[in-house]
Amino acid sequence: MNLLASLRYLAALDEHKHFGRAAQACNITQPALSNALRALEDEFGAAIVVRGRAFVGFTAEGERVLASARRMLHEREILKQQLDSSADSPHGHLTIGVVPTAVSIAARFAAMLHARHPGITPVVLSLNSHDIETRLENLSLDMALGYTERLSARNTRLTTLPQYTERYFLVRRAAKPSPDSLRFGSPMTWADAAKLPLCLLTPDMHSRTRVDSAFAAAGVTVKPVMETNSMLTLALTVVVGEVCSVLAGALVCAVQGYRELEALPLTPDVETPVGFMMQASDRPSRTLEAAMALAAEPAWLRHAADYSAHPESRPT
């Protein structure tokens, strides 16, 4: 039995929650995956997977094996990167989780990181905040871009690198298209925005929680005409329909090419800190070291601020 391969199959099963999809992700057949898991159970003398017609979950012993598997696979990746890389030429994968409202910033970061270090292969995954925090803690993510304010309420070993402040805009079709790109208009109050037909994120998204709190602070309750967990849907419904949206600044910048739209800063300002998060470690992987160095550079931080609808982009 190849122990590391079997542990990798176990981690894939936890990620995909489905025997067939886990096998496909590992480029093996489903019977081969099942046989490897049974070999693991024989090795440790304990049932690992709850048996059923479909994946049900792990036994208590299986959860312990899974936690150890993640640590071993993580250590193996760190060692491999140290052997394959040098400090100035890192090689390997870097898995980055990102909350949907920050996907455009994470995409820019990943592209710049790869341009600087061609040996790094960034893997960018759009995830909700809960999944990000869980996967950082179980080592299935190397780093994540998300809402750092959530960490203060959690008992966690995560460390942060502040990046930018998220602010919110009412986005609607302009009365007249601008000559070249989306136009920034005069501020609008949250109370006035509540009177409009709105497409908002689904309630499970942290950004929606912030938006609902802002409306509540303005003394209004909003019943959106549409809800979605897709950032693309959130923006495009405004382009093609008769609804408005509340978008984070980074998303406003991502749709600036739509000259038929206008973005109005919502007042009073609601500011949400966004930053990179990763496991606190005195021995990060080569790829994570390179990513952390870029994330701390003033030039990158200015770039992130510029493309998250920095206050200087607003009308005075």
Coordinates of C-alpha atoms in Angstrom, one line a residue:
M1 CA 0.0 0.0 0.0
N2 CA 1.2 3.5 -0.9
L3 CA 0.4 5.3 2.4
L4 CA 0.7 8.8 1.1
A5 CA -1.4 8.1 -1.9
S6 CA -4.1 6.5 0.2
L7 CA -4.1 9.5 2.5
R8 CA -4.5 11.8 -0.5
Y9 CA -7.5 9.7 -1.6
L10 CA -9.0 10.1 1.9
A11 CA -8.5 13.9 1.8
A12 CA -10.1 14.0 -1.7
L13 CA -13.1 12.1 -0.4
D14 CA -13.5 14.7 2.4
E15 CA -13.3 17.5 -0.1
H16 CA -15.8 16.1 -2.6
K17 CA -18.1 14.1 -0.3
H18 CA -18.6 11.7 -3.1
F19 CA -16.7 8.5 -4.0
G20 CA -17.0 9.0 -7.8
R21 CA -15.9 12.6 -7.8
A22 CA -13.1 12.0 -5.4
A23 CA -11.8 9.2 -7.6
Q24 CA -12.1 11.4 -10.7
A25 CA -10.1 14.2 -8.9
C26 CA -7.4 11.7 -8.1
N27 CA -7.3 10.2 -11.6
I28 CA -8.2 6.7 -10.5
T29 CA -11.2 4.5 -10.7
Q30 CA -13.8 4.4 -8.0
P31 CA -13.0 0.7 -7.1
A32 CA -9.3 1.6 -6.8
L33 CA -10.3 4.4 -4.4
S34 CA -12.5 2.1 -2.3
N35 CA -9.7 -0.5 -2.2
A36 CA -7.2 2.0 -1.0
L37 CA -9.5 3.2 1.8
R38 CA -10.1 -0.4 2.9
A39 CA -6.3 -0.9 3.0
L40 CA -6.1 2.2 5.2
E41 CA -8.7 0.6 7.5
D42 CA -6.7 -2.6 7.7
E43 CA -3.5 -0.6 8.3
F44 CA -5.0 1.2 11.3
G45 CA -7.3 -1.5 12.5
A46 CA -10.3 0.7 12.5
A47 CA -13.3 1.7 10.4
I48 CA -12.6 5.0 8.7
V49 CA -15.6 5.6 6.4
V50 CA -19.3 5.1 7.4
R51 CA -20.5 2.6 4.8
G52 CA -23.6 3.2 2.8
R53 CA -24.9 3.3 -0.8
A54 CA -23.4 6.8 -1.1
F55 CA -20.9 8.7 1.0
V56 CA -22.3 9.3 4.5
G57 CA -19.3 10.6 6.4
F58 CA -16.3 9.4 8.6
T59 CA -16.3 7.5 11.8
A60 CA -14.8 9.2 14.9
E61 CA -11.6 7.2 14.2
G62 CA -11.8 8.3 10.6
E63 CA -11.9 11.9 11.6
R64 CA -8.6 11.4 13.5
V65 CA -7.0 9.7 10.6
L66 CA -8.2 12.5 8.3
A67 CA -6.7 15.2 10.5
S68 CA -3.4 13.4 10.5
A69 CA -3.6 12.8 6.8
R70 CA -3.9 16.5 6.1
R71 CA -0.9 17.3 8.3
M72 CA 1.2 14.6 6.6
L73 CA 0.2 15.8 3.1
H74 CA 0.9 19.4 4.1
E75 CA 4.4 18.5 5.4
R76 CA 5.1 16.5 2.3
E77 CA 4.2 19.5 0.1
I78 CA 6.5 21.8 2.2
L79 CA 9.4 19.3 1.9
K80 CA 8.9 18.8 -1.8
Q81 CA 8.9 22.6 -2.4
Q82 CA 12.0 23.0 -0.3
L83 CA 13.8 20.3 -2.4
D84 CA 12.5 21.6 -5.8
S85 CA 12.9 25.3 -5.1
S86 CA 15.3 27.9 -3.9
A87 CA 14.3 31.0 -2.0
D88 CA 14.3 33.2 -5.1
S89 CA 12.8 30.5 -7.4
P90 CA 9.8 28.8 -5.7
H91 CA 8.0 26.0 -7.5
G92 CA 4.8 24.3 -6.6
H93 CA 1.0 24.8 -6.2
L94 CA -0.5 27.6 -4.0
T95 CA -4.2 27.1 -3.2
I96 CA -5.9 30.4 -2.5
G97 CA -9.5 30.6 -1.2
V98 CA -11.3 33.9 -1.7
V99 CA -14.7 35.3 -0.8
P100 CA -16.8 36.0 -3.9
T101 CA -16.7 39.8 -3.5
A102 CA -12.9 39.8 -3.7
V103 CA -12.5 37.4 -6.6
S104 CA -11.3 40.1 -9.0
I105 CA -8.6 41.2 -6.6
A106 CA -7.5 37.6 -6.0
A107 CA -7.3 37.1 -9.7
R108 CA -5.0 40.1 -10.1
F109 CA -2.9 38.9 -7.2
A110 CA -2.5 35.4 -8.6
A111 CA -1.6 36.7 -12.1
M112 CA 1.0 39.0 -10.7
L113 CA 2.4 36.3 -8.4
H114 CA 2.8 33.9 -11.4
A115 CA 4.3 36.6 -13.6
R116 CA 7.0 37.2 -10.9
H117 CA 7.5 33.5 -10.1
P118 CA 6.6 31.3 -13.1
G119 CA 7.3 28.2 -11.1
I120 CA 4.3 28.9 -8.9
T121 CA 0.9 27.5 -10.0
P122 CA -1.8 29.5 -8.2
V123 CA -5.2 27.7 -7.7
V124 CA -7.9 30.2 -6.9
L125 CA -11.1 28.9 -5.3
S126 CA -14.2 31.0 -4.7
L127 CA -15.6 30.0 -1.3
N128 CA -17.9 31.4 1.4
S129 CA -16.3 32.7 4.7
H130 CA -17.2 29.6 6.7
D131 CA -15.6 27.2 4.2
I132 CA -12.5 29.4 4.0
E133 CA -12.0 29.4 7.7
T134 CA -12.6 25.6 8.0
R135 CA -10.2 24.8 5.1
L136 CA -7.5 27.1 6.4
E137 CA -7.6 25.3 9.7
N138 CA -7.6 21.8 8.2
L139 CA -4.7 22.8 5.9
S140 CA -6.6 22.3 2.6
L141 CA -5.9 26.0 1.7
D142 CA -2.5 27.7 1.8
M143 CA -4.0 31.2 2.2
A144 CA -7.2 33.0 1.7
L145 CA -8.5 36.5 0.9
G146 CA -11.5 37.3 3.0
Y147 CA -13.1 39.2 5.9
T148 CA -10.5 39.4 8.7
E149 CA -13.1 40.8 11.2
R150 CA -14.6 37.4 11.5
L151 CA -11.5 35.9 13.0
S152 CA -11.7 37.9 16.3
A153 CA -14.7 35.7 17.4
R154 CA -12.9 32.4 16.6
N155 CA -10.3 30.5 18.5
T156 CA -7.9 30.2 15.7
R157 CA -4.2 30.1 14.9
L158 CA -4.7 32.1 11.7
T159 CA -2.6 35.2 11.0
T160 CA -3.5 38.1 8.7
L161 CA -2.1 40.5 6.2
P162 CA -4.5 43.5 5.8
Q163 CA -5.1 44.4 2.1
Y164 CA -7.9 46.9 1.6
T165 CA -11.2 48.2 2.9
E166 CA -14.4 47.0 1.2
R167 CA -17.1 49.7 0.7
Y168 CA -20.5 49.4 -1.0
F169 CA -22.1 51.1 -4.0
L170 CA -25.6 51.1 -5.4
V171 CA -25.3 50.1 -9.0
R172 CA -28.0 50.8 -11.6
R173 CA -28.5 51.6 -15.2
A174 CA -27.6 55.2 -16.0
A175 CA -30.2 57.5 -17.6
K176 CA -27.7 58.0 -20.4
P177 CA -24.6 55.8 -21.1
S178 CA -21.3 57.5 -20.5
P179 CA -18.8 57.8 -23.4
D180 CA -16.4 55.1 -22.3
S181 CA -17.0 53.3 -18.9
L182 CA -19.2 53.0 -15.9
R183 CA -19.7 56.4 -14.2
F184 CA -19.4 57.1 -10.5
G185 CA -22.3 59.3 -9.4
S186 CA -23.3 61.2 -6.3
P187 CA -23.7 59.4 -3.0
M188 CA -27.1 57.8 -2.1
T189 CA -28.3 56.9 1.4
W190 CA -29.1 53.3 2.4
A191 CA -32.7 54.4 3.1
D192 CA -33.1 55.7 -0.5
A193 CA -31.5 52.5 -1.9
A194 CA -34.0 50.4 0.0
K195 CA -36.8 51.9 -2.1
L196 CA -35.4 50.4 -5.3
P197 CA -35.9 46.9 -6.7
L198 CA -32.8 45.1 -5.6
C199 CA -30.9 42.0 -6.5
L200 CA -28.8 41.0 -3.4
L201 CA -26.6 38.2 -2.3
T202 CA -28.1 35.2 -0.6
P203 CA -28.4 35.4 3.3
D204 CA -25.6 32.9 3.8
M205 CA -23.0 35.3 2.4
H206 CA -21.1 37.5 4.9
S207 CA -21.3 40.5 2.6
R208 CA -25.1 40.2 2.7
T209 CA -25.0 40.2 6.5
R210 CA -23.1 43.5 6.3
V211 CA -25.5 45.0 3.8
D212 CA -28.5 43.9 5.8
S213 CA -27.0 45.5 8.9
A214 CA -26.5 48.8 7.0
F215 CA -30.1 48.8 5.9
A216 CA -31.2 48.0 9.5
A217 CA -29.1 50.9 10.9
A218 CA -30.9 53.2 8.4
G219 CA -34.2 52.0 9.9
V220 CA -35.4 50.1 6.9
T221 CA -35.9 46.4 6.0
V222 CA -35.3 45.2 2.4
K223 CA -37.1 42.4 0.6
P224 CA -35.0 41.9 -2.5
V225 CA -36.7 41.0 -5.8
M226 CA -33.8 38.6 -6.6
E227 CA -31.1 36.8 -4.7
T228 CA -28.0 35.0 -5.9
N229 CA -24.7 33.7 -4.6
S230 CA -23.0 34.5 -8.0
M231 CA -21.2 37.8 -8.4
L232 CA -21.6 37.6 -12.1
T233 CA -25.3 37.3 -11.8
L234 CA -25.4 40.1 -9.3
A235 CA -23.8 42.5 -11.7
L236 CA -25.4 41.3 -15.0
T237 CA -29.0 41.5 -13.7
V238 CA -28.5 45.3 -13.6
V239 CA -27.1 45.3 -17.2
V240 CA -30.0 43.4 -18.7
G241 CA -32.9 44.0 -16.3
E242 CA -34.8 46.7 -14.4
V243 CA -33.2 46.0 -11.0
C244 CA -30.4 47.5 -9.0
S245 CA -27.7 45.9 -7.0
V246 CA -25.5 46.7 -4.0
L247 CA -21.9 45.8 -5.0
A248 CA -18.6 45.8 -3.2
G249 CA -16.1 48.2 -4.7
A250 CA -13.9 45.5 -6.2
L251 CA -16.9 44.2 -8.1
V252 CA -17.8 47.7 -9.3
C253 CA -14.3 48.0 -10.8
A254 CA -14.7 44.6 -12.4
V255 CA -17.7 45.8 -14.4
Q256 CA -16.3 49.2 -15.2
G257 CA -16.4 48.3 -18.9
Y258 CA -20.2 48.6 -18.9
R259 CA -20.7 52.2 -19.8
E260 CA -24.5 52.0 -19.4
L261 CA -24.1 51.6 -15.6
E262 CA -23.5 54.0 -12.8
A263 CA -22.3 53.4 -9.3
L264 CA -23.4 55.6 -6.3
P265 CA -21.4 55.4 -3.1
L266 CA -23.8 54.4 -0.3
T267 CA -23.9 56.6 2.8
P268 CA -23.2 56.4 5.7
D269 CA -20.0 54.5 4.7
V270 CA -19.9 50.8 5.8
E271 CA -16.2 49.7 5.9
T272 CA -15.2 46.0 6.0
P273 CA -11.5 45.1 6.3
V274 CA -10.3 42.5 3.8
G275 CA -7.0 40.7 4.1
F276 CA -5.0 37.6 3.4
M277 CA -5.2 34.9 6.0
M278 CA -3.0 31.9 6.6
Q279 CA -1.9 29.5 9.2
A280 CA 0.6 31.0 11.7
S281 CA 3.8 29.1 11.0
D282 CA 7.6 29.6 11.4
R283 CA 8.1 27.3 8.4
P284 CA 5.8 28.3 5.5
S285 CA 6.2 26.7 2.1
R286 CA 8.3 28.4 -0.6
T287 CA 5.2 29.3 -2.5
L288 CA 3.5 30.8 0.5
E289 CA 6.6 32.8 1.4
A290 CA 6.6 34.3 -2.1
A291 CA 2.9 35.1 -1.9
M292 CA 3.2 36.7 1.6
A293 CA 6.1 38.9 0.3
L294 CA 4.0 40.2 -2.6
A295 CA 1.0 40.7 -0.4
A296 CA 3.0 43.0 1.9
E297 CA 4.6 45.2 -0.9
P298 CA 3.4 48.8 -1.0
A299 CA 3.1 48.7 -4.8
W300 CA 0.7 45.7 -4.6
L301 CA -1.3 47.3 -1.8
R302 CA -1.8 50.5 -3.8
H303 CA -2.9 48.3 -6.8
A304 CA -5.4 46.5 -4.6
A305 CA -6.8 49.8 -3.3
D306 CA -7.1 51.2 -6.8
Y307 CA -9.1 48.2 -8.0
S308 CA -11.4 48.0 -4.9
A309 CA -13.0 51.4 -5.7
H310 CA -10.6 53.4 -3.6
P311 CA -12.2 56.6 -2.1
E312 CA -10.1 58.7 -4.5
S313 CA -12.3 57.3 -7.4
R314 CA -15.4 58.8 -5.8
P315 CA -16.7 62.2 -6.8
T316 CA -15.9 65.0 -4.4

